[in-house]
PDB file of C-alpha atoms and ligand atoms in Angstrom:
ATOM      1  CA  MET O   1     -22.211  -0.082  26.341  1.00 76.00           C
ATOM      2  CA  GLY O   2     -20.064  -1.537  24.397  1.00 95.00           C
ATOM      3  CA  LEU O   3     -16.265  -0.825  22.750  1.00 98.00           C
ATOM      4  CA  VAL O   4     -18.260   0.296  19.746  1.00 98.00           C
ATOM      5  CA  GLU O   5     -21.446   2.110  20.077  1.00 98.00           C
ATOM      6  CA  TYR O   6     -23.349   1.386  16.732  1.00 98.00           C
ATOM      7  CA  GLU O   7     -26.593   4.130  16.426  1.00 98.00           C
ATOM      8  CA  VAL O   8     -28.986   4.219  13.054  1.00 98.00           C
ATOM      9  CA  LYS O   9     -30.382   7.469  12.468  1.00 98.00           C
ATOM     10  CA  GLY O  10     -32.783   7.579   9.074  1.00 96.00           C
ATOM     11  CA  SER O  11     -30.080   6.934   6.269  1.00 97.00           C
ATOM     12  CA  TYR O  12     -27.117   7.260   8.394  1.00 98.00           C
ATOM     13  CA  ALA O  13     -25.931   6.068  10.984  1.00 98.00           C
ATOM     14  CA  VAL O  14     -22.992   7.130  13.972  1.00 98.00           C
ATOM     15  CA  ILE O  15     -20.355   4.832  14.288  1.00 98.00           C
ATOM     16  CA  THR O  16     -18.550   6.075  18.369  1.00 98.00           C
ATOM     17  CA  ILE O  17     -15.896   4.113  19.887  1.00 98.00           C
ATOM     18  CA  ASN O  18     -16.182   4.730  23.705  1.00 98.00           C
ATOM     19  CA  ARG O  19     -13.416   3.645  25.377  1.00 98.00           C
ATOM     20  CA  ALA O  20     -12.909   7.544  26.689  1.00 98.00           C
ATOM     21  CA  GLU O  21     -10.848   6.494  29.655  1.00 97.00           C
ATOM     22  CA  ALA O  22      -7.902   5.087  27.422  1.00 98.00           C
ATOM     23  CA  LEU O  23      -8.965   8.044  25.409  1.00 98.00           C
ATOM     24  CA  ASN O  24     -10.578   5.417  22.757  1.00 98.00           C
ATOM     25  CA  ALA O  25      -7.351   3.613  22.245  1.00 98.00           C
ATOM     26  CA  LEU O  26      -6.807   1.162  20.039  1.00 98.00           C
ATOM     27  CA  ASN O  27      -7.339  -3.143  21.600  1.00 97.00           C
ATOM     28  CA  SER O  28      -8.051  -6.277  20.137  1.00 96.00           C
ATOM     29  CA  GLY O  29     -11.230  -5.333  22.187  1.00 97.00           C
ATOM     30  CA  VAL O  30     -12.313  -2.389  20.105  1.00 98.00           C
ATOM     31  CA  LEU O  31     -10.809  -3.997  17.726  1.00 98.00           C
ATOM     32  CA  ASP O  32     -13.098  -6.624  17.272  1.00 98.00           C
ATOM     33  CA  GLU O  33     -16.157  -4.544  18.469  1.00 98.00           C
ATOM     34  CA  LEU O  34     -15.530  -2.630  15.142  1.00 98.00           C
ATOM     35  CA  ASP O  35     -14.986  -5.537  12.303  1.00 98.00           C
ATOM     36  CA  LYS O  36     -18.079  -6.956  13.829  1.00 98.00           C
ATOM     37  CA  ILE O  37     -19.876  -3.319  13.130  1.00 98.00           C
ATOM     38  CA  VAL O  38     -18.429  -3.093   9.941  1.00 98.00           C
ATOM     39  CA  ASP O  39     -19.039  -5.980   8.415  1.00 98.00           C
ATOM     40  CA  GLY O  40     -22.833  -5.242   9.971  1.00 98.00           C
ATOM     41  CA  ILE O  41     -23.791  -2.016   7.836  1.00 98.00           C
ATOM     42  CA  ASP O  42     -26.873  -2.368   5.657  1.00 97.00           C
ATOM     43  CA  THR O  43     -25.587  -0.571   2.697  1.00 95.00           C
ATOM     44  CA  ASP O  44     -28.586  -1.253   1.162  1.00 94.00           C
ATOM     45  CA  ALA O  45     -30.702   1.225   4.169  1.00 96.00           C
ATOM     46  CA  VAL O  46     -27.669   3.142   5.043  1.00 98.00           C
ATOM     47  CA  ARG O  47     -26.029   4.724   2.695  1.00 98.00           C
ATOM     48  CA  ALA O  48     -22.814   7.238   4.835  1.00 98.00           C
ATOM     49  CA  VAL O  49     -21.351   7.039   8.338  1.00 98.00           C
ATOM     50  CA  VAL O  50     -19.555   9.108  10.354  1.00 99.00           C
ATOM     51  CA  LEU O  51     -17.230   7.522  13.031  1.00 99.00           C
ATOM     52  CA  THR O  52     -16.448   9.795  16.111  1.00 98.00           C
ATOM     53  CA  GLY O  53     -15.033   9.031  19.093  1.00 98.00           C
ATOM     54  CA  ALA O  54     -16.932   8.901  22.369  1.00 98.00           C
ATOM     55  CA  GLY O  55     -16.131  11.704  25.340  1.00 97.00           C
ATOM     56  CA  GLU O  56     -14.626  16.271  24.962  1.00 95.00           C
ATOM     57  CA  LYS O  57     -10.941  14.683  24.602  1.00 98.00           C
ATOM     58  CA  SER O  58     -10.038  12.662  21.480  1.00 98.00           C
ATOM     59  CA  PHE O  59     -10.873  10.928  19.041  1.00 98.00           C
ATOM     60  CA  VAL O  60      -8.551   7.929  18.920  1.00 98.00           C
ATOM     61  CA  ALA O  61      -4.683   8.217  20.202  1.00 98.00           C
ATOM     62  CA  GLY O  62      -3.609   5.463  19.104  1.00 98.00           C
ATOM     63  CA  ALA O  63      -3.183   1.183  18.883  1.00 97.00           C
ATOM     64  CA  ASP O  64      -2.816   0.183  22.473  1.00 97.00           C
ATOM     65  CA  ILE O  65       1.120   0.508  23.747  1.00 97.00           C
ATOM     66  CA  GLY O  66      -0.532  -1.545  26.725  1.00 97.00           C
ATOM     67  CA  GLU O  67      -1.640  -4.364  24.395  1.00 96.00           C
ATOM     68  CA  MET O  68       2.225  -3.719  21.712  1.00 96.00           C
ATOM     69  CA  SER O  69       4.193  -3.601  24.575  1.00 97.00           C
ATOM     70  CA  THR O  70       5.656  -6.984  25.323  1.00 97.00           C
ATOM     71  CA  LEU O  71       4.797  -8.596  21.359  1.00 97.00           C
ATOM     72  CA  SER O  72       6.759 -10.103  19.501  1.00 97.00           C
ATOM     73  CA  LYS O  73       7.350  -9.862  15.672  1.00 97.00           C
ATOM     74  CA  ALA O  74       5.100 -12.135  14.364  1.00 98.00           C
ATOM     75  CA  GLU O  75       2.765 -11.011  16.981  1.00 97.00           C
ATOM     76  CA  GLY O  76       3.489  -7.027  16.431  1.00 97.00           C
ATOM     77  CA  GLU O  77       2.568  -7.853  12.520  1.00 97.00           C
ATOM     78  CA  ALA O  78      -0.049  -9.965  13.297  1.00 97.00           C
ATOM     79  CA  PHE O  79      -1.605  -6.603  15.063  1.00 96.00           C
ATOM     80  CA  GLY O  80      -0.350  -4.807  12.167  1.00 97.00           C
ATOM     81  CA  LYS O  81      -3.012  -7.619   9.598  1.00 97.00           C
ATOM     82  CA  LYS O  82      -5.499  -6.873  12.267  1.00 97.00           C
ATOM     83  CA  GLY O  83      -6.172  -2.843  11.863  1.00 97.00           C
ATOM     84  CA  ASN O  84      -5.015  -2.365   8.080  1.00 98.00           C
ATOM     85  CA  ASP O  85      -7.558  -6.085   7.527  1.00 98.00           C
ATOM     86  CA  ILE O  86     -10.941  -3.302   9.399  1.00 98.00           C
ATOM     87  CA  PHE O  87      -9.193  -0.045   7.465  1.00 98.00           C
ATOM     88  CA  ARG O  88      -9.620  -1.848   4.472  1.00 98.00           C
ATOM     89  CA  LYS O  89     -12.734  -3.447   4.700  1.00 98.00           C
ATOM     90  CA  ILE O  90     -14.009   1.257   5.689  1.00 98.00           C
ATOM     91  CA  GLU O  91     -11.927   2.009   3.531  1.00 98.00           C
ATOM     92  CA  THR O  92     -13.636  -0.013   0.823  1.00 98.00           C
ATOM     93  CA  CYS O  93     -17.160  -0.633   2.207  1.00 98.00           C
ATOM     94  CA  PRO O  94     -19.732   0.453  -0.798  1.00 97.00           C
ATOM     95  CA  VAL O  95     -21.096   3.484   1.268  1.00 98.00           C
ATOM     96  CA  PRO O  96     -19.050   6.991   1.960  1.00 98.00           C
ATOM     97  CA  PHE O  97     -16.926   6.897   5.946  1.00 98.00           C
ATOM     98  CA  ILE O  98     -17.094  10.429   7.399  1.00 99.00           C
ATOM     99  CA  ALA O  99     -14.447  10.485  10.414  1.00 99.00           C
ATOM    100  CA  ALA O 100     -15.666  13.729  12.864  1.00 99.00           C
ATOM    101  CA  VAL O 101     -12.111  13.626  14.906  1.00 98.00           C
ATOM    102  CA  ASN O 102     -13.300  15.196  17.844  1.00 97.00           C
ATOM    103  CA  GLY O 103      -9.855  15.429  19.744  1.00 98.00           C
ATOM    104  CA  PHE O 104      -5.809  13.536  19.508  1.00 98.00           C
ATOM    105  CA  ALA O 105      -6.236  11.364  16.099  1.00 98.00           C
ATOM    106  CA  LEU O 106      -2.422  10.265  16.711  1.00 98.00           C
ATOM    107  CA  GLY O 107      -0.769   7.476  15.670  1.00 98.00           C
ATOM    108  CA  GLY O 108      -3.711   4.181  14.588  1.00 98.00           C
ATOM    109  CA  GLY O 109      -5.760   7.738  15.259  1.00 98.00           C
ATOM    110  CA  CYS O 110      -4.992   9.238  12.715  1.00 98.00           C
ATOM    111  CA  GLU O 111      -4.792   6.082  10.332  1.00 98.00           C
ATOM    112  CA  ILE O 112      -8.094   4.837  11.346  1.00 98.00           C
ATOM    113  CA  ALA O 113      -9.663   8.742  10.130  1.00 99.00           C
ATOM    114  CA  MET O 114      -7.501   8.310   7.039  1.00 98.00           C
ATOM    115  CA  SER O 115      -9.567   5.099   5.658  1.00 98.00           C
ATOM    116  CA  CYS O 116     -12.014   7.096   5.825  1.00 98.00           C
ATOM    117  CA  ASP O 117     -13.685   8.842   2.284  1.00 98.00           C
ATOM    118  CA  ILE O 118     -13.149  12.679   4.210  1.00 98.00           C
ATOM    119  CA  ARG O 119     -12.338  14.370   7.693  1.00 98.00           C
ATOM    120  CA  ILE O 120     -13.525  17.120   9.643  1.00 98.00           C
ATOM    121  CA  ALA O 121     -12.474  18.439  12.600  1.00 98.00           C
ATOM    122  CA  SER O 122     -13.456  20.070  15.577  1.00 98.00           C
ATOM    123  CA  GLU O 123     -10.558  23.123  16.679  1.00 98.00           C
ATOM    124  CA  ALA O 124      -9.233  21.037  19.294  1.00 97.00           C
ATOM    125  CA  ALA O 125      -8.164  18.451  17.082  1.00 98.00           C
ATOM    126  CA  MET O 126      -4.536  17.106  16.554  1.00 98.00           C
ATOM    127  CA  PHE O 127      -3.619  14.617  14.310  1.00 98.00           C
ATOM    128  CA  GLY O 128       0.161  12.841  14.541  1.00 98.00           C
ATOM    129  CA  GLN O 129       1.855   9.842  13.583  1.00 98.00           C
ATOM    130  CA  PRO O 130       4.175   9.622  17.428  1.00 98.00           C
ATOM    131  CA  GLU O 131       5.238   6.174  16.489  1.00 98.00           C
ATOM    132  CA  VAL O 132       9.143   6.506  15.217  1.00 98.00           C
ATOM    133  CA  GLY O 133       8.937   7.756  18.743  1.00 98.00           C
ATOM    134  CA  LEU O 134       7.668   4.748  20.837  1.00 98.00           C
ATOM    135  CA  GLY O 135      10.208   3.234  18.305  1.00 98.00           C
ATOM    136  CA  ILE O 136       8.594   0.945  15.251  1.00 98.00           C
ATOM    137  CA  THR O 137       6.396   2.045  12.219  1.00 98.00           C
ATOM    138  CA  PRO O 138       3.255   3.814  11.630  1.00 98.00           C
ATOM    139  CA  GLY O 139       1.725   0.307  11.048  1.00 97.00           C
ATOM    140  CA  PHE O 140      -2.179   0.862   9.825  1.00 98.00           C
ATOM    141  CA  GLY O 141      -1.487   2.180   6.767  1.00 98.00           C
ATOM    142  CA  GLY O 142      -0.251   5.225   8.096  1.00 98.00           C
ATOM    143  CA  THR O 143       3.113   5.372   5.579  1.00 98.00           C
ATOM    144  CA  GLN O 144       0.541   4.489   2.505  1.00 98.00           C
ATOM    145  CA  ARG O 145      -2.659   6.583   3.261  1.00 98.00           C
ATOM    146  CA  LEU O 146      -0.662  10.036   4.867  1.00 98.00           C
ATOM    147  CA  ALA O 147       1.172  10.394   1.615  1.00 98.00           C
ATOM    148  CA  ARG O 148      -1.581   9.238  -0.595  1.00 97.00           C
ATOM    149  CA  ILE O 149      -3.127  12.116   0.929  1.00 98.00           C
ATOM    150  CA  VAL O 150      -0.284  15.310   1.748  1.00 98.00           C
ATOM    151  CA  GLY O 151       2.063  14.401  -0.721  1.00 98.00           C
ATOM    152  CA  PRO O 152       5.065  12.112   0.388  1.00 98.00           C
ATOM    153  CA  GLY O 153       7.319  15.287   1.025  1.00 98.00           C
ATOM    154  CA  MET O 154       4.829  16.426   3.677  1.00 98.00           C
ATOM    155  CA  ALA O 155       3.843  12.915   4.924  1.00 98.00           C
ATOM    156  CA  LYS O 156       7.531  12.161   5.638  1.00 98.00           C
ATOM    157  CA  GLN O 157       8.432  14.736   7.152  1.00 98.00           C
ATOM    158  CA  LEU O 158       5.635  14.259   9.614  1.00 98.00           C
ATOM    159  CA  ILE O 159       6.369  10.721   9.648  1.00 98.00           C
ATOM    160  CA  TYR O 160       9.654  10.908  10.676  1.00 98.00           C
ATOM    161  CA  THR O 161       9.321  13.964  13.394  1.00 98.00           C
ATOM    162  CA  ALA O 162       6.790  12.266  15.167  1.00 98.00           C
ATOM    163  CA  ARG O 163       5.493  15.894  15.544  1.00 98.00           C
ATOM    164  CA  ASN O 164       1.422  16.220  16.049  1.00 98.00           C
ATOM    165  CA  ILE O 165       0.519  18.969  14.167  1.00 98.00           C
ATOM    166  CA  LYS O 166      -2.905  20.724  15.683  1.00 98.00           C
ATOM    167  CA  ALA O 167      -6.824  21.316  13.206  1.00 98.00           C
ATOM    168  CA  ASP O 168      -5.417  24.341  11.028  1.00 98.00           C
ATOM    169  CA  GLU O 169      -2.730  23.125  10.391  1.00 98.00           C
ATOM    170  CA  ALA O 170      -4.218  19.293   8.876  1.00 98.00           C
ATOM    171  CA  LEU O 171      -6.596  21.608   7.152  1.00 98.00           C
ATOM    172  CA  ARG O 172      -3.747  23.484   5.683  1.00 98.00           C
ATOM    173  CA  ILE O 173      -2.561  20.419   4.351  1.00 98.00           C
ATOM    174  CA  GLY O 174      -5.140  19.087   3.353  1.00 98.00           C
ATOM    175  CA  LEU O 175      -5.690  16.537   6.180  1.00 98.00           C
ATOM    176  CA  VAL O 176      -8.592  17.163   7.108  1.00 98.00           C
ATOM    177  CA  ASN O 177     -11.489  19.031   5.058  1.00 98.00           C
ATOM    178  CA  ALA O 178     -12.835  21.636   7.157  1.00 98.00           C
ATOM    179  CA  VAL O 179     -12.691  21.888  10.863  1.00 98.00           C
ATOM    180  CA  TYR O 180     -15.721  23.474  13.783  1.00 98.00           C
ATOM    181  CA  PRO O 181     -15.841  24.262  16.848  1.00 98.00           C
ATOM    182  CA  ALA O 182     -16.177  21.726  19.135  1.00 98.00           C
ATOM    183  CA  ALA O 183     -19.419  22.220  19.833  1.00 98.00           C
ATOM    184  CA  GLU O 184     -20.354  21.888  16.226  1.00 98.00           C
ATOM    185  CA  LEU O 185     -19.019  19.040  15.245  1.00 98.00           C
ATOM    186  CA  MET O 186     -21.273  16.424  14.513  1.00 98.00           C
ATOM    187  CA  GLU O 187     -24.043  18.673  13.925  1.00 98.00           C
ATOM    188  CA  GLN O 188     -21.529  19.288  10.671  1.00 98.00           C
ATOM    189  CA  ALA O 189     -20.547  15.454   9.924  1.00 98.00           C
ATOM    190  CA  GLU O 190     -25.214  14.459  10.626  1.00 98.00           C
ATOM    191  CA  LYS O 191     -25.764  17.129   8.187  1.00 98.00           C
ATOM    192  CA  LEU O 192     -23.127  15.587   5.530  1.00 98.00           C
ATOM    193  CA  ALA O 193     -23.672  12.473   6.128  1.00 98.00           C
ATOM    194  CA  SER O 194     -27.184  13.676   5.827  1.00 98.00           C
ATOM    195  CA  THR O 195     -26.676  15.596   2.309  1.00 97.00           C
ATOM    196  CA  ILE O 196     -24.518  12.565   0.469  1.00 98.00           C
ATOM    197  CA  ALA O 197     -27.802   9.785   1.986  1.00 97.00           C
ATOM    198  CA  GLY O 198     -29.756  12.212   0.240  1.00 96.00           C
ATOM    199  CA  ASN O 199     -27.688  12.267  -3.347  1.00 96.00           C
ATOM    200  CA  ALA O 200     -28.722   8.500  -5.595  1.00 96.00           C
ATOM    201  CA  PRO O 201     -27.189   5.811  -3.875  1.00 96.00           C
ATOM    202  CA  ILE O 202     -26.065   3.483  -6.411  1.00 97.00           C
ATOM    203  CA  ALA O 203     -24.336   6.791  -8.187  1.00 97.00           C
ATOM    204  CA  VAL O 204     -22.368   7.370  -5.196  1.00 98.00           C
ATOM    205  CA  ARG O 205     -21.268   4.131  -4.832  1.00 97.00           C
ATOM    206  CA  ALA O 206     -20.212   3.916  -7.890  1.00 98.00           C
ATOM    207  CA  CYS O 207     -18.195   7.822  -7.807  1.00 98.00           C
ATOM    208  CA  LYS O 208     -16.339   6.708  -3.645  1.00 98.00           C
ATOM    209  CA  LYS O 209     -15.181   3.202  -6.436  1.00 98.00           C
ATOM    210  CA  ALA O 210     -13.986   4.769  -8.766  1.00 98.00           C
ATOM    211  CA  ILE O 211     -11.784   7.340  -7.855  1.00 98.00           C
ATOM    212  CA  ASN O 212     -10.509   4.512  -4.471  1.00 98.00           C
ATOM    213  CA  GLU O 213      -9.440   2.579  -7.868  1.00 98.00           C
ATOM    214  CA  GLY O 214      -9.376   4.237 -10.313  1.00 98.00           C
ATOM    215  CA  LEU O 215      -6.091   6.201  -8.190  1.00 96.00           C
ATOM    216  CA  GLU O 216      -4.656   3.185  -8.365  1.00 96.00           C
ATOM    217  CA  LEU O 217      -4.543   2.966 -12.386  1.00 98.00           C
ATOM    218  CA  PRO O 218      -2.921   4.528 -15.195  1.00 98.00           C
ATOM    219  CA  MET O 219      -5.147   7.050 -16.691  1.00 98.00           C
ATOM    220  CA  ASP O 220      -6.561   4.590 -19.203  1.00 98.00           C
ATOM    221  CA  GLU O 221      -7.219   1.681 -17.537  1.00 98.00           C
ATOM    222  CA  ALA O 222      -8.540   4.334 -14.469  1.00 98.00           C
ATOM    223  CA  ILE O 223     -10.449   6.325 -17.747  1.00 98.00           C
ATOM    224  CA  ALA O 224     -12.108   3.207 -19.162  1.00 98.00           C
ATOM    225  CA  LEU O 225     -12.631   2.366 -15.156  1.00 98.00           C
ATOM    226  CA  GLU O 226     -14.841   5.358 -14.981  1.00 98.00           C
ATOM    227  CA  GLU O 227     -16.649   4.575 -18.101  1.00 98.00           C
ATOM    228  CA  LYS O 228     -18.075   1.187 -16.262  1.00 98.00           C
ATOM    229  CA  LEU O 229     -19.175   2.347 -13.046  1.00 98.00           C
ATOM    230  CA  PHE O 230     -21.002   5.425 -15.414  1.00 98.00           C
ATOM    231  CA  GLY O 231     -22.807   3.102 -17.532  1.00 98.00           C
ATOM    232  CA  SER O 232     -23.924   1.242 -14.944  1.00 97.00           C
ATOM    233  CA  CYS O 233     -25.860   4.149 -13.713  1.00 97.00           C
ATOM    234  CA  PHE O 234     -27.951   3.882 -16.995  1.00 97.00           C
ATOM    235  CA  GLU O 235     -31.952   2.229 -16.511  1.00 96.00           C
ATOM    236  CA  SER O 236     -31.757   2.008 -12.307  1.00 95.00           C
ATOM    237  CA  GLU O 237     -34.905   3.768 -11.270  1.00 94.00           C
ATOM    238  CA  ASP O 238     -32.812   6.050 -10.008  1.00 94.00           C
ATOM    239  CA  GLN O 239     -31.467   7.711 -13.097  1.00 96.00           C
ATOM    240  CA  ARG O 240     -34.342   7.853 -14.469  1.00 95.00           C
ATOM    241  CA  GLU O 241     -36.526   9.569 -11.847  1.00 92.00           C
ATOM    242  CA  GLY O 242     -33.354  11.881 -10.895  1.00 93.00           C
ATOM    243  CA  MET O 243     -33.150  13.137 -14.695  1.00 93.00           C
ATOM    244  CA  ALA O 244     -37.061  12.893 -15.678  1.00 92.00           C
ATOM    245  CA  ASN O 245     -37.077  15.492 -12.774  1.00 90.00           C
ATOM    246  CA  PHE O 246     -34.398  18.146 -14.333  1.00 89.00           C
ATOM    247  CA  LEU O 247     -36.978  18.101 -17.463  1.00 90.00           C
ATOM    248  CA  ARG O 248     -39.775  18.706 -15.661  1.00 87.00           C
ATOM    249  CA  LYS O 249     -38.376  21.767 -14.528  1.00 79.00           C
ATOM    250  CA  LYS O 250     -38.454  23.216 -18.833  1.00 76.00           C
ATOM    251  CA  ASP O 251     -42.521  22.397 -18.331  1.00 76.00           C
ATOM    252  CA  ASP O 252     -42.520  24.513 -15.276  1.00 78.00           C
ATOM    253  CA  PRO O 253     -40.469  25.255 -12.621  1.00 73.00           C
ATOM    254  CA  ALA O 254     -43.002  24.552 -10.015  1.00 75.00           C
ATOM    255  CA  LYS O 255     -42.618  21.217 -11.227  1.00 72.00           C
ATOM    256  CA  VAL O 256     -38.959  20.093  -9.246  1.00 70.00           C
ATOM    257  CA  LYS O 257     -39.355  18.682  -6.391  1.00 74.00           C
ATOM    258  CA  HIS O 258     -37.304  16.750  -4.172  1.00 80.00           C
ATOM    259  CA  VAL O 259     -36.335  13.242  -5.139  1.00 89.00           C
ATOM    260  CA  ASP O 260     -36.705  10.707  -2.847  1.00 90.00           C
ATOM    261  CA  PHE O 261     -34.473   8.154  -4.341  1.00 94.00           C
ATOM    262  CA  LYS O 262     -35.174   4.375  -3.571  1.00 90.00           C
ATOM    263  CA  ASN O 263     -31.345   2.615  -3.923  1.00 88.00           C
ATOM    264  CA  ARG O 264     -32.581   1.171  -7.179  1.00 92.00           C
TER     265      ARG O 264
HETATM  266  N1  LIG E 301      -2.316   2.994  24.862  1.00 85.27           N
HETATM  267  C1  LIG E 301      -3.236   3.117  25.415  1.00 85.27           C
HETATM  268  N2  LIG E 301      -3.258   3.539  26.736  1.00 85.27           N
HETATM  269  C2  LIG E 301      -3.054   4.914  25.721  1.00 85.27           C
HETATM  270  C3  LIG E 301      -3.359   5.398  24.620  1.00 85.27           C
HETATM  271  C4  LIG E 301      -2.284   4.882  23.915  1.00 85.27           C
HETATM  272  N3  LIG E 301      -2.385   4.650  22.584  1.00 85.27           N
HETATM  273  N4  LIG E 301      -3.259   6.574  24.940  1.00 85.27           N
HETATM  274  C5  LIG E 301      -3.826   7.489  25.838  1.00 85.27           C
HETATM  275  N5  LIG E 301      -3.748   6.129  26.758  1.00 85.27           N
HETATM  276  C6  LIG E 301      -4.369   5.615  27.836  1.00 85.27           C
HETATM  277  C7  LIG E 301      -3.131   6.462  28.945  1.00 85.27           C
HETATM  278  O1  LIG E 301      -2.414   5.655  29.097  1.00 85.27           O
HETATM  279  C8  LIG E 301      -3.503   6.901  30.314  1.00 85.27           C
HETATM  280  O2  LIG E 301      -4.901   6.021  31.343  1.00 85.27           O
HETATM  281  P1  LIG E 301      -4.772   5.605  33.021  1.00 85.27           P
HETATM  282  O3  LIG E 301      -5.605   6.843  32.805  1.00 85.27           O
HETATM  283  O4  LIG E 301      -4.830   5.019  33.193  1.00 85.27           O
HETATM  284  O5  LIG E 301      -2.866   6.192  33.540  1.00 85.27           O
HETATM  285  C9  LIG E 301      -5.512   7.287  29.834  1.00 85.27           C
HETATM  286  O6  LIG E 301      -5.452   7.248  28.423  1.00 85.27           O
HETATM  287  C10 LIG E 301      -5.258   9.279  29.501  1.00 85.27           C
HETATM  288  O7  LIG E 301      -3.943   9.695  29.300  1.00 85.27           O
HETATM  289  P2  LIG E 301      -3.471  10.740  29.666  1.00 85.27           P
HETATM  290  O8  LIG E 301      -2.844  10.566  30.492  1.00 85.27           O
HETATM  291  O9  LIG E 301      -1.848  10.096  28.803  1.00 85.27           O
HETATM  292  O10 LIG E 301      -3.846  11.851  28.752  1.00 85.27           O
HETATM  293  P3  LIG E 301      -3.248  12.888  28.419  1.00 85.27           P
HETATM  294  O11 LIG E 301      -4.340  14.040  28.311  1.00 85.27           O
HETATM  295  O12 LIG E 301      -1.414  13.400  30.332  1.00 85.27           O
HETATM  296  O13 LIG E 301      -2.286  12.520  26.741  1.00 85.27           O
HETATM  297  C11 LIG E 301      -1.922  12.566  25.060  1.00 85.27           C
HETATM  298  C12 LIG E 301      -2.644  12.617  25.784  1.00 85.27           C
HETATM  299  C13 LIG E 301      -0.779  12.973  24.129  1.00 85.27           C
HETATM  300  C14 LIG E 301      -2.349  11.937  23.563  1.00 85.27           C
HETATM  301  C15 LIG E 301      -1.401  10.881  25.532  1.00 85.27           C
HETATM  302  O14 LIG E 301      -1.357   9.725  26.082  1.00 85.27           O
HETATM  303  C16 LIG E 301      -0.249   9.866  24.825  1.00 85.27           C
HETATM  304  O15 LIG E 301       0.369  10.460  24.098  1.00 85.27           O
HETATM  305  N6  LIG E 301      -1.066   8.925  24.664  1.00 85.27           N
HETATM  306  C17 LIG E 301      -0.221   8.168  23.585  1.00 85.27           C
HETATM  307  C18 LIG E 301      -0.692   8.799  21.671  1.00 85.27           C
HETATM  308  C19 LIG E 301       0.603   8.279  20.991  1.00 85.27           C
HETATM  309  O16 LIG E 301       1.284   7.654  20.828  1.00 85.27           O
HETATM  310  N7  LIG E 301      -0.657   7.315  20.350  1.00 85.27           N
HETATM  311  C20 LIG E 301       0.552   6.264  18.802  1.00 85.27           C
HETATM  312  C21 LIG E 301       0.451   5.093  19.732  1.00 85.27           C
HETATM  313  S1  LIG E 301       1.348   3.563  17.925  1.00 85.27           S
HETATM  314  C22 LIG E 301       0.058   3.746  17.426  1.00 85.27           C
HETATM  315  O17 LIG E 301      -1.347   4.453  17.210  1.00 85.27           O
HETATM  316  C23 LIG E 301       0.724   2.453  16.035  1.00 85.27           C
HETATM  317  C24 LIG E 301      -1.085   2.278  15.341  1.00 85.27           C
HETATM  318  C25 LIG E 301       0.061   0.880  14.365  1.00 85.27           C
HETATM  319  C26 LIG E 301      -0.247  -0.049  15.210  1.00 85.27           C
HETATM  320  C27 LIG E 301       0.272  -0.896  14.372  1.00 85.27           C
HETATM  321  C28 LIG E 301       1.050  -2.827  15.223  1.00 85.27           C
HETATM  322  C29 LIG E 301       2.071  -3.239  14.773  1.00 85.27           C
END
């Protein structure tokens, strides 16, 4: 067993951070393996990815404090960049990532969850950015992504106080989309991944790009980006078959079938 596990389950995959003895804390070894796995995802075949942590207690309890404790300023900055580069790969990976948060999601754990497209959590999940209590800032994108997800006021309160919040509060502030009993979390995450994977992959990928890149642009440019991506879906086999399938319903509702999208 490696520090990070990767399992392809048909049209989606599951990545598991596998360092349960340290509550899945992110050390350099975990980050290096994760980087290789994300680089190696076959984004033609895999249409959604679930990211979770091994064991029943923790998703990811942050960056490894032992490893960080003796870093110089330059090394600290380099370690921040190492994490940021990988999390950015997840954020910009063409296929959607779902974080299945099964316990502690603190510091770098909250940050890796926020680099995913969608977060769902178990009732036992706990979120927080405890860094200022350790004498550092969030360093894997927390100051930026938390503010974008829950708004600057709430992000500042959580970051300045270093207060951890439970799953119900994370749901209330919009940090997660849904909360499930622990025993149901993976089933729900995989069901969500499977639903996404059943839709037209070219279109899903274009939606991810349009939302992520559009949010960084003024509205006129964002709308123009959407137009380009919308146009890019046409003349694909999937667009023709998806629409033809709908139109067949007009002749005979019995003719509507599940479309087996081909990703072309
Ligand atoms: N780093 C290293 N080891 C950890 C970490 C961590 N973040 N979290 C837990 N562990 C280890 C513990 O040391 C312990 O190991 P051992 O058994 O060898 O003593 C084992 O995991 C189990 O942990 P506990 O015994 O502490 O379990 P508890 O149930 O008592 O407590 C907690 C669970 C509350 C999650 C507790 O472990 C804790 O507070 N952990 C630290 C959480 C934290 O502060 N995370 C943020 C770290 S900072 C960060 O992520 C910054 C990201 C950006 C970095 C940028 C780099 C420059």
